[in-house]
Amino acid sequence: MRRPDGQGVRLFFASEQPGGGRLSVVIGIDGRPDTLVGTERPANVTVIDERESRFFSTSGAGRCWTVISSVTSLTRSRDYPAGHRIDGMLYCLGALPSLGDRTSLTLGDLRFAGRVSADEAQL
């Protein structure tokens, strides 16, 4: 989806956890999909653990970065609008602080692939 300020994309990944609740990761990247390949970009990252009601976030740029390896154009299909597949890696230089207490979360390097529809990416 488009970032709230309209100046980039957000990739949302979620998985149901055993025992209930969802674990979600949101990665916000500055720039249009067609300008991302081969560049290192600062990223805003939020991790949401719904079962435990915990949120961890970079709270701005400078802690986590993405390196985009490919952006592939996707044509409209019966089930999905036209858009792009974005493949890359995320790494963080420090832990993500909790928004509710004094704990933090350390992420290892994360490889990802996500879909951004053309209308959401303002192309």
mmCIF file of N, CA and C in Angstrom:
data_model
loop_
_atom_site.group_PDB
_atom_site.id
_atom_site.type_symbol
_atom_site.label_atom_id
_atom_site.label_comp_id
_atom_site.label_asym_id
_atom_site.label_seq_id
_atom_site.Cartn_x
_atom_site.Cartn_y
_atom_site.Cartn_z
ATOM 1 N N MET A 1 0.840 -1.177 0.000
ATOM 2 C CA MET A 1 0.000 0.000 0.000
ATOM 3 C C MET A 1 0.886 1.241 0.000
ATOM 4 N N ARG A 2 0.303 2.372 -0.296
ATOM 5 C CA ARG A 2 1.015 3.631 -0.271
ATOM 6 C C ARG A 2 1.258 4.051 1.180
ATOM 7 N N ARG A 3 2.400 4.714 1.441
ATOM 8 C CA ARG A 3 2.658 5.240 2.777
ATOM 9 C C ARG A 3 1.710 6.401 3.059
ATOM 10 N N PRO A 4 1.422 6.691 4.322
ATOM 11 C CA PRO A 4 0.463 7.749 4.645
ATOM 12 C C PRO A 4 0.839 9.110 4.060
ATOM 13 N N ASP A 5 2.131 9.401 3.938
ATOM 14 C CA ASP A 5 2.543 10.688 3.378
ATOM 15 C C ASP A 5 2.577 10.663 1.853
ATOM 16 N N GLY A 6 2.271 9.502 1.236
ATOM 17 C CA GLY A 6 2.235 9.369 -0.204
ATOM 18 C C GLY A 6 3.600 9.315 -0.866
ATOM 19 N N GLN A 7 4.673 9.246 -0.091
ATOM 20 C CA GLN A 7 6.025 9.322 -0.626
ATOM 21 C C GLN A 7 6.759 7.989 -0.593
ATOM 22 N N GLY A 8 6.077 6.904 -0.807
ATOM 23 C CA GLY A 8 6.722 5.595 -0.804
ATOM 24 C C GLY A 8 5.706 4.483 -0.701
ATOM 25 N N VAL A 9 6.188 3.297 -0.347
ATOM 26 C CA VAL A 9 5.322 2.128 -0.245
ATOM 27 C C VAL A 9 5.449 1.502 1.137
ATOM 28 N N ARG A 10 4.399 0.779 1.515
ATOM 29 C CA ARG A 10 4.429 -0.031 2.725
ATOM 30 C C ARG A 10 4.126 -1.463 2.337
ATOM 31 N N LEU A 11 4.924 -2.350 2.871
ATOM 32 C CA LEU A 11 4.682 -3.774 2.674
ATOM 33 C C LEU A 11 4.213 -4.341 4.005
ATOM 34 N N PHE A 12 3.126 -5.087 3.972
ATOM 35 C CA PHE A 12 2.506 -5.636 5.179
ATOM 36 C C PHE A 12 2.546 -7.156 5.082
ATOM 37 N N PHE A 13 3.171 -7.796 6.075
ATOM 38 C CA PHE A 13 3.260 -9.251 6.139
ATOM 39 C C PHE A 13 2.630 -9.693 7.450
ATOM 40 N N ALA A 14 1.814 -10.744 7.415
ATOM 41 C CA ALA A 14 1.154 -11.210 8.630
ATOM 42 C C ALA A 14 1.023 -12.726 8.608
ATOM 43 N N SER A 15 1.042 -13.298 9.810
ATOM 44 C CA SER A 15 0.880 -14.737 9.951
ATOM 45 C C SER A 15 0.143 -15.020 11.254
ATOM 46 N N GLU A 16 -0.772 -15.954 11.173
ATOM 47 C CA GLU A 16 -1.465 -16.388 12.385
ATOM 48 C C GLU A 16 -0.493 -17.185 13.244
ATOM 49 N N GLN A 17 -0.502 -16.926 14.558
ATOM 50 C CA GLN A 17 0.373 -17.629 15.481
ATOM 51 C C GLN A 17 -0.346 -18.846 16.063
ATOM 52 N N PRO A 18 0.402 -19.908 16.348
ATOM 53 C CA PRO A 18 -0.216 -21.039 17.039
ATOM 54 C C PRO A 18 -0.814 -20.553 18.361
ATOM 55 N N GLY A 19 -2.008 -20.960 18.656
ATOM 56 C CA GLY A 19 -2.644 -20.528 19.892
ATOM 57 C C GLY A 19 -3.420 -19.228 19.752
ATOM 58 N N GLY A 20 -3.448 -18.662 18.545
ATOM 59 C CA GLY A 20 -4.241 -17.457 18.299
ATOM 60 C C GLY A 20 -3.420 -16.190 18.201
ATOM 61 N N GLY A 21 -4.014 -15.212 17.610
ATOM 62 C CA GLY A 21 -3.350 -13.928 17.417
ATOM 63 C C GLY A 21 -2.512 -13.916 16.158
ATOM 64 N N ARG A 22 -2.230 -12.736 15.704
ATOM 65 C CA ARG A 22 -1.471 -12.569 14.473
ATOM 66 C C ARG A 22 -0.182 -11.823 14.769
ATOM 67 N N LEU A 23 0.887 -12.200 14.079
ATOM 68 C CA LEU A 23 2.155 -11.494 14.134
ATOM 69 C C LEU A 23 2.305 -10.771 12.798
ATOM 70 N N SER A 24 2.485 -9.454 12.837
ATOM 71 C CA SER A 24 2.560 -8.652 11.615
ATOM 72 C C SER A 24 3.845 -7.849 11.589
ATOM 73 N N VAL A 25 4.365 -7.661 10.377
ATOM 74 C CA VAL A 25 5.525 -6.807 10.153
ATOM 75 C C VAL A 25 5.148 -5.830 9.049
ATOM 76 N N VAL A 26 5.342 -4.547 9.297
ATOM 77 C CA VAL A 26 5.080 -3.499 8.315
ATOM 78 C C VAL A 26 6.405 -2.821 8.004
ATOM 79 N N ILE A 27 6.756 -2.763 6.702
ATOM 80 C CA ILE A 27 7.988 -2.118 6.260
ATOM 81 C C ILE A 27 7.612 -0.942 5.376
ATOM 82 N N GLY A 28 7.994 0.258 5.775
ATOM 83 C CA GLY A 28 7.759 1.461 4.986
ATOM 84 C C GLY A 28 9.047 1.884 4.305
ATOM 85 N N ILE A 29 8.990 2.079 2.984
ATOM 86 C CA ILE A 29 10.172 2.412 2.198
ATOM 87 C C ILE A 29 9.892 3.674 1.396
ATOM 88 N N ASP A 30 10.793 4.642 1.464
ATOM 89 C CA ASP A 30 10.667 5.856 0.658
ATOM 90 C C ASP A 30 10.948 5.545 -0.798
ATOM 91 N N GLY A 31 10.201 6.151 -1.700
ATOM 92 C CA GLY A 31 10.450 6.037 -3.127
ATOM 93 C C GLY A 31 9.379 5.262 -3.855
ATOM 94 N N ARG A 32 9.294 5.507 -5.145
ATOM 95 C CA ARG A 32 8.368 4.791 -6.011
ATOM 96 C C ARG A 32 8.966 3.438 -6.369
ATOM 97 N N PRO A 33 8.136 2.418 -6.595
ATOM 98 C CA PRO A 33 8.665 1.095 -6.920
ATOM 99 C C PRO A 33 9.672 1.102 -8.066
ATOM 100 N N ASP A 34 9.441 1.916 -9.094
ATOM 101 C CA ASP A 34 10.336 1.911 -10.255
ATOM 102 C C ASP A 34 11.683 2.579 -9.989
ATOM 103 N N THR A 35 11.890 3.146 -8.791
ATOM 104 C CA THR A 35 13.178 3.777 -8.462
ATOM 105 C C THR A 35 13.933 3.037 -7.362
ATOM 106 N N LEU A 36 13.428 1.907 -6.904
ATOM 107 C CA LEU A 36 13.983 1.245 -5.725
ATOM 108 C C LEU A 36 15.128 0.275 -5.997
ATOM 109 N N VAL A 37 15.164 -0.354 -7.156
ATOM 110 C CA VAL A 37 16.122 -1.431 -7.419
ATOM 111 C C VAL A 37 17.558 -0.934 -7.325
ATOM 112 N N GLY A 38 18.365 -1.723 -6.603
ATOM 113 C CA GLY A 38 19.789 -1.442 -6.507
ATOM 114 C C GLY A 38 20.156 -0.328 -5.555
ATOM 115 N N THR A 39 19.187 0.151 -4.808
ATOM 116 C CA THR A 39 19.475 1.228 -3.862
ATOM 117 C C THR A 39 19.255 0.752 -2.436
ATOM 118 N N GLU A 40 19.970 1.357 -1.539
ATOM 119 C CA GLU A 40 19.772 1.116 -0.113
ATOM 120 C C GLU A 40 18.922 2.257 0.406
ATOM 121 N N ARG A 41 17.805 1.937 1.016
ATOM 122 C CA ARG A 41 16.857 2.947 1.477
ATOM 123 C C ARG A 41 16.574 2.785 2.954
ATOM 124 N N PRO A 42 16.471 3.907 3.673
ATOM 125 C CA PRO A 42 16.024 3.793 5.056
ATOM 126 C C PRO A 42 14.597 3.244 5.090
ATOM 127 N N ALA A 43 14.293 2.497 6.140
ATOM 128 C CA ALA A 43 12.963 1.891 6.256
ATOM 129 C C ALA A 43 12.419 2.094 7.660
ATOM 130 N N ASN A 44 11.136 2.369 7.727
ATOM 131 C CA ASN A 44 10.427 2.349 9.002
ATOM 132 C C ASN A 44 9.868 0.945 9.161
ATOM 133 N N VAL A 45 10.052 0.371 10.336
ATOM 134 C CA VAL A 45 9.596 -0.991 10.583
ATOM 135 C C VAL A 45 8.751 -1.021 11.850
ATOM 136 N N THR A 46 7.621 -1.711 11.760
ATOM 137 C CA THR A 46 6.771 -1.936 12.922
ATOM 138 C C THR A 46 6.470 -3.425 12.999
ATOM 139 N N VAL A 47 6.622 -3.992 14.180
ATOM 140 C CA VAL A 47 6.273 -5.390 14.434
ATOM 141 C C VAL A 47 5.140 -5.379 15.449
ATOM 142 N N ILE A 48 4.053 -6.081 15.116
ATOM 143 C CA ILE A 48 2.861 -6.103 15.967
ATOM 144 C C ILE A 48 2.585 -7.549 16.365
ATOM 145 N N ASP A 49 2.576 -7.794 17.669
ATOM 146 C CA ASP A 49 2.227 -9.105 18.217
ATOM 147 C C ASP A 49 0.836 -8.950 18.840
ATOM 148 N N GLU A 50 -0.194 -9.328 18.075
ATOM 149 C CA GLU A 50 -1.568 -9.125 18.537
ATOM 150 C C GLU A 50 -1.907 -9.959 19.761
ATOM 151 N N ARG A 51 -1.362 -11.167 19.841
ATOM 152 C CA ARG A 51 -1.675 -12.039 20.978
ATOM 153 C C ARG A 51 -1.224 -11.406 22.293
ATOM 154 N N GLU A 52 -0.049 -10.814 22.285
ATOM 155 C CA GLU A 52 0.505 -10.194 23.496
ATOM 156 C C GLU A 52 0.202 -8.703 23.591
ATOM 157 N N SER A 53 -0.476 -8.139 22.578
ATOM 158 C CA SER A 53 -0.762 -6.699 22.510
ATOM 159 C C SER A 53 0.520 -5.871 22.643
ATOM 160 N N ARG A 54 1.537 -6.240 21.854
ATOM 161 C CA ARG A 54 2.830 -5.551 21.910
ATOM 162 C C ARG A 54 3.172 -4.990 20.541
ATOM 163 N N PHE A 55 3.769 -3.796 20.548
ATOM 164 C CA PHE A 55 4.173 -3.107 19.339
ATOM 165 C C PHE A 55 5.639 -2.704 19.481
ATOM 166 N N PHE A 56 6.406 -2.944 18.444
ATOM 167 C CA PHE A 56 7.809 -2.521 18.393
ATOM 168 C C PHE A 56 7.974 -1.710 17.116
ATOM 169 N N SER A 57 8.724 -0.624 17.189
ATOM 170 C CA SER A 57 8.836 0.228 16.005
ATOM 171 C C SER A 57 10.151 0.987 15.974
ATOM 172 N N THR A 58 10.608 1.259 14.754
ATOM 173 C CA THR A 58 11.806 2.085 14.592
ATOM 174 C C THR A 58 11.520 3.527 14.961
ATOM 175 N N SER A 59 10.264 3.938 14.899
ATOM 176 C CA SER A 59 9.859 5.317 15.196
ATOM 177 C C SER A 59 10.624 6.323 14.351
ATOM 178 N N GLY A 60 10.813 6.023 13.080
ATOM 179 C CA GLY A 60 11.495 6.923 12.160
ATOM 180 C C GLY A 60 12.630 6.234 11.436
ATOM 181 N N ALA A 61 13.225 6.949 10.509
ATOM 182 C CA ALA A 61 14.294 6.393 9.677
ATOM 183 C C ALA A 61 15.631 6.414 10.409
ATOM 184 N N GLY A 62 16.558 5.599 9.929
ATOM 185 C CA GLY A 62 17.916 5.608 10.440
ATOM 186 C C GLY A 62 18.326 4.383 11.231
ATOM 187 N N ARG A 63 17.384 3.575 11.645
ATOM 188 C CA ARG A 63 17.695 2.363 12.408
ATOM 189 C C ARG A 63 17.678 1.132 11.499
ATOM 190 N N CYS A 64 16.759 1.101 10.533
ATOM 191 C CA CYS A 64 16.633 -0.039 9.620
ATOM 192 C C CYS A 64 16.745 0.433 8.173
ATOM 193 N N TRP A 65 17.228 -0.487 7.336
ATOM 194 C CA TRP A 65 17.472 -0.181 5.927
ATOM 195 C C TRP A 65 16.996 -1.344 5.066
ATOM 196 N N THR A 66 16.630 -1.050 3.819
ATOM 197 C CA THR A 66 16.293 -2.082 2.850
ATOM 198 C C THR A 66 17.245 -1.988 1.663
ATOM 199 N N VAL A 67 17.503 -3.132 1.082
ATOM 200 C CA VAL A 67 18.212 -3.211 -0.194
ATOM 201 C C VAL A 67 17.265 -3.969 -1.121
ATOM 202 N N ILE A 68 16.779 -3.297 -2.147
ATOM 203 C CA ILE A 68 15.811 -3.891 -3.064
ATOM 204 C C ILE A 68 16.555 -4.573 -4.204
ATOM 205 N N SER A 69 16.324 -5.873 -4.369
ATOM 206 C CA SER A 69 17.025 -6.637 -5.406
ATOM 207 C C SER A 69 16.263 -6.656 -6.726
ATOM 208 N N SER A 70 14.929 -6.595 -6.673
ATOM 209 C CA SER A 70 14.175 -6.557 -7.927
ATOM 210 C C SER A 70 12.790 -5.976 -7.705
ATOM 211 N N VAL A 71 12.298 -5.357 -8.763
ATOM 212 C CA VAL A 71 10.919 -4.896 -8.835
ATOM 213 C C VAL A 71 10.385 -5.401 -10.168
ATOM 214 N N THR A 72 9.361 -6.231 -10.118
ATOM 215 C CA THR A 72 8.805 -6.843 -11.307
ATOM 216 C C THR A 72 7.396 -6.322 -11.537
ATOM 217 N N SER A 73 7.122 -5.834 -12.740
ATOM 218 C CA SER A 73 5.772 -5.375 -13.073
ATOM 219 C C SER A 73 4.833 -6.563 -13.147
ATOM 220 N N LEU A 74 3.656 -6.391 -12.591
ATOM 221 C CA LEU A 74 2.637 -7.438 -12.611
ATOM 222 C C LEU A 74 1.406 -6.902 -13.325
ATOM 223 N N THR A 75 0.895 -7.662 -14.273
ATOM 224 C CA THR A 75 -0.294 -7.237 -14.993
ATOM 225 C C THR A 75 -1.537 -7.565 -14.181
ATOM 226 N N ARG A 76 -2.595 -6.894 -14.519
ATOM 227 C CA ARG A 76 -3.875 -7.125 -13.842
ATOM 228 C C ARG A 76 -4.340 -8.547 -14.129
ATOM 229 N N SER A 77 -4.854 -9.192 -13.099
ATOM 230 C CA SER A 77 -5.442 -10.519 -13.276
ATOM 231 C C SER A 77 -6.868 -10.475 -12.740
ATOM 232 N N ARG A 78 -7.532 -11.588 -12.806
ATOM 233 C CA ARG A 78 -8.909 -11.658 -12.310
ATOM 234 C C ARG A 78 -8.973 -11.363 -10.813
ATOM 235 N N ASP A 79 -7.921 -11.763 -10.074
ATOM 236 C CA ASP A 79 -7.936 -11.637 -8.622
ATOM 237 C C ASP A 79 -7.179 -10.424 -8.085
ATOM 238 N N TYR A 80 -6.277 -9.842 -8.893
ATOM 239 C CA TYR A 80 -5.413 -8.765 -8.395
ATOM 240 C C TYR A 80 -5.314 -7.626 -9.402
ATOM 241 N N PRO A 81 -5.196 -6.393 -8.896
ATOM 242 C CA PRO A 81 -4.964 -5.266 -9.809
ATOM 243 C C PRO A 81 -3.512 -5.281 -10.305
ATOM 244 N N ALA A 82 -3.226 -4.496 -11.330
ATOM 245 C CA ALA A 82 -1.849 -4.361 -11.811
ATOM 246 C C ALA A 82 -0.992 -3.795 -10.688
ATOM 247 N N GLY A 83 0.290 -4.087 -10.720
ATOM 248 C CA GLY A 83 1.176 -3.589 -9.674
ATOM 249 C C GLY A 83 2.592 -4.050 -9.861
ATOM 250 N N HIS A 84 3.280 -4.231 -8.737
ATOM 251 C CA HIS A 84 4.677 -4.634 -8.743
ATOM 252 C C HIS A 84 4.938 -5.639 -7.629
ATOM 253 N N ARG A 85 5.840 -6.568 -7.909
ATOM 254 C CA ARG A 85 6.388 -7.442 -6.879
ATOM 255 C C ARG A 85 7.728 -6.834 -6.484
ATOM 256 N N ILE A 86 7.923 -6.625 -5.194
ATOM 257 C CA ILE A 86 9.156 -6.029 -4.681
ATOM 258 C C ILE A 86 9.881 -7.077 -3.843
ATOM 259 N N ASP A 87 11.113 -7.412 -4.239
ATOM 260 C CA ASP A 87 11.953 -8.372 -3.520
ATOM 261 C C ASP A 87 13.130 -7.629 -2.914
ATOM 262 N N GLY A 88 13.477 -7.969 -1.685
ATOM 263 C CA GLY A 88 14.623 -7.307 -1.076
ATOM 264 C C GLY A 88 15.009 -7.900 0.259
ATOM 265 N N MET A 89 15.845 -7.167 0.953
ATOM 266 C CA MET A 89 16.329 -7.565 2.265
ATOM 267 C C MET A 89 16.227 -6.353 3.200
ATOM 268 N N LEU A 90 15.872 -6.625 4.429
ATOM 269 C CA LEU A 90 15.806 -5.617 5.477
ATOM 270 C C LEU A 90 16.835 -5.957 6.534
ATOM 271 N N TYR A 91 17.567 -4.947 6.990
ATOM 272 C CA TYR A 91 18.454 -5.156 8.134
ATOM 273 C C TYR A 91 18.349 -3.944 9.042
ATOM 274 N N CYS A 92 18.579 -4.171 10.320
ATOM 275 C CA CYS A 92 18.478 -3.101 11.309
ATOM 276 C C CYS A 92 19.798 -2.979 12.063
ATOM 277 N N LEU A 93 20.167 -1.745 12.370
ATOM 278 C CA LEU A 93 21.416 -1.464 13.068
ATOM 279 C C LEU A 93 21.264 -1.489 14.577
ATOM 280 N N GLY A 94 20.050 -1.637 15.041
ATOM 281 C CA GLY A 94 19.797 -1.714 16.472
ATOM 282 C C GLY A 94 18.434 -2.319 16.720
ATOM 283 N N ALA A 95 18.147 -2.539 17.977
ATOM 284 C CA ALA A 95 16.871 -3.139 18.364
ATOM 285 C C ALA A 95 15.722 -2.156 18.160
ATOM 286 N N LEU A 96 14.532 -2.700 17.971
ATOM 287 C CA LEU A 96 13.318 -1.897 17.872
ATOM 288 C C LEU A 96 12.704 -1.786 19.261
ATOM 289 N N PRO A 97 12.574 -0.573 19.774
ATOM 290 C CA PRO A 97 12.000 -0.430 21.107
ATOM 291 C C PRO A 97 10.501 -0.711 21.116
ATOM 292 N N SER A 98 10.032 -1.202 22.252
ATOM 293 C CA SER A 98 8.610 -1.416 22.461
ATOM 294 C C SER A 98 7.932 -0.065 22.626
ATOM 295 N N LEU A 99 6.691 0.031 22.158
ATOM 296 C CA LEU A 99 5.939 1.266 22.334
ATOM 297 C C LEU A 99 5.184 1.286 23.661
ATOM 298 N N GLY A 100 5.234 0.167 24.421
ATOM 299 C CA GLY A 100 4.462 0.110 25.648
ATOM 300 C C GLY A 100 5.255 -0.116 26.917
ATOM 301 N N ASP A 101 6.510 -0.509 26.793
ATOM 302 C CA ASP A 101 7.305 -0.759 27.988
ATOM 303 C C ASP A 101 8.785 -0.565 27.651
ATOM 304 N N ARG A 102 9.663 -1.053 28.476
ATOM 305 C CA ARG A 102 11.099 -0.830 28.278
ATOM 306 C C ARG A 102 11.819 -1.991 27.590
ATOM 307 N N THR A 103 11.071 -2.863 26.933
ATOM 308 C CA THR A 103 11.692 -3.980 26.228
ATOM 309 C C THR A 103 12.005 -3.573 24.784
ATOM 310 N N SER A 104 12.707 -4.450 24.088
ATOM 311 C CA SER A 104 13.013 -4.210 22.684
ATOM 312 C C SER A 104 13.051 -5.542 21.941
ATOM 313 N N LEU A 105 13.085 -5.452 20.635
ATOM 314 C CA LEU A 105 13.091 -6.614 19.765
ATOM 315 C C LEU A 105 14.240 -6.462 18.779
ATOM 316 N N THR A 106 15.074 -7.476 18.683
ATOM 317 C CA THR A 106 16.179 -7.456 17.730
ATOM 318 C C THR A 106 15.814 -8.340 16.542
ATOM 319 N N LEU A 107 15.890 -7.775 15.349
ATOM 320 C CA LEU A 107 15.589 -8.517 14.136
ATOM 321 C C LEU A 107 16.878 -8.936 13.452
ATOM 322 N N GLY A 108 16.901 -10.141 12.929
ATOM 323 C CA GLY A 108 17.991 -10.555 12.046
ATOM 324 C C GLY A 108 17.697 -10.025 10.652
ATOM 325 N N ASP A 109 18.576 -10.288 9.715
ATOM 326 C CA ASP A 109 18.322 -9.890 8.335
ATOM 327 C C ASP A 109 17.072 -10.612 7.843
ATOM 328 N N LEU A 110 16.158 -9.864 7.239
ATOM 329 C CA LEU A 110 14.911 -10.433 6.734
ATOM 330 C C LEU A 110 14.859 -10.300 5.219
ATOM 331 N N ARG A 111 14.680 -11.401 4.535
ATOM 332 C CA ARG A 111 14.447 -11.360 3.091
ATOM 333 C C ARG A 111 12.935 -11.346 2.892
ATOM 334 N N PHE A 112 12.477 -10.545 1.944
ATOM 335 C CA PHE A 112 11.042 -10.404 1.749
ATOM 336 C C PHE A 112 10.696 -10.265 0.279
ATOM 337 N N ALA A 113 9.434 -10.530 -0.010
ATOM 338 C CA ALA A 113 8.835 -10.264 -1.308
ATOM 339 C C ALA A 113 7.400 -9.852 -1.032
ATOM 340 N N GLY A 114 6.971 -8.775 -1.656
ATOM 341 C CA GLY A 114 5.621 -8.288 -1.434
ATOM 342 C C GLY A 114 5.051 -7.667 -2.686
ATOM 343 N N ARG A 115 3.756 -7.524 -2.706
ATOM 344 C CA ARG A 115 3.038 -6.978 -3.860
ATOM 345 C C ARG A 115 2.511 -5.596 -3.516
ATOM 346 N N VAL A 116 2.713 -4.657 -4.434
ATOM 347 C CA VAL A 116 2.161 -3.312 -4.306
ATOM 348 C C VAL A 116 1.329 -3.073 -5.543
ATOM 349 N N SER A 117 0.037 -2.747 -5.355
ATOM 350 C CA SER A 117 -0.791 -2.490 -6.534
ATOM 351 C C SER A 117 -0.477 -1.112 -7.089
ATOM 352 N N ALA A 118 -0.623 -0.952 -8.399
ATOM 353 C CA ALA A 118 -0.244 0.284 -9.084
ATOM 354 C C ALA A 118 -1.009 1.484 -8.554
ATOM 355 N N ASP A 119 -2.293 1.336 -8.268
ATOM 356 C CA ASP A 119 -3.058 2.476 -7.781
ATOM 357 C C ASP A 119 -2.625 2.884 -6.383
ATOM 358 N N GLU A 120 -2.167 1.952 -5.562
ATOM 359 C CA GLU A 120 -1.702 2.272 -4.213
ATOM 360 C C GLU A 120 -0.326 2.918 -4.248
ATOM 361 N N ALA A 121 0.489 2.603 -5.228
ATOM 362 C CA ALA A 121 1.849 3.119 -5.297
ATOM 363 C C ALA A 121 1.914 4.456 -6.047
ATOM 364 N N GLN A 122 0.790 4.977 -6.498
ATOM 365 C CA GLN A 122 0.748 6.255 -7.201
ATOM 366 C C GLN A 122 1.625 6.248 -8.444
ATOM 367 N N LEU A 123 1.517 5.234 -9.256
ATOM 368 C CA LEU A 123 2.340 5.155 -10.476
ATOM 369 C C LEU A 123 1.619 5.762 -11.628
#
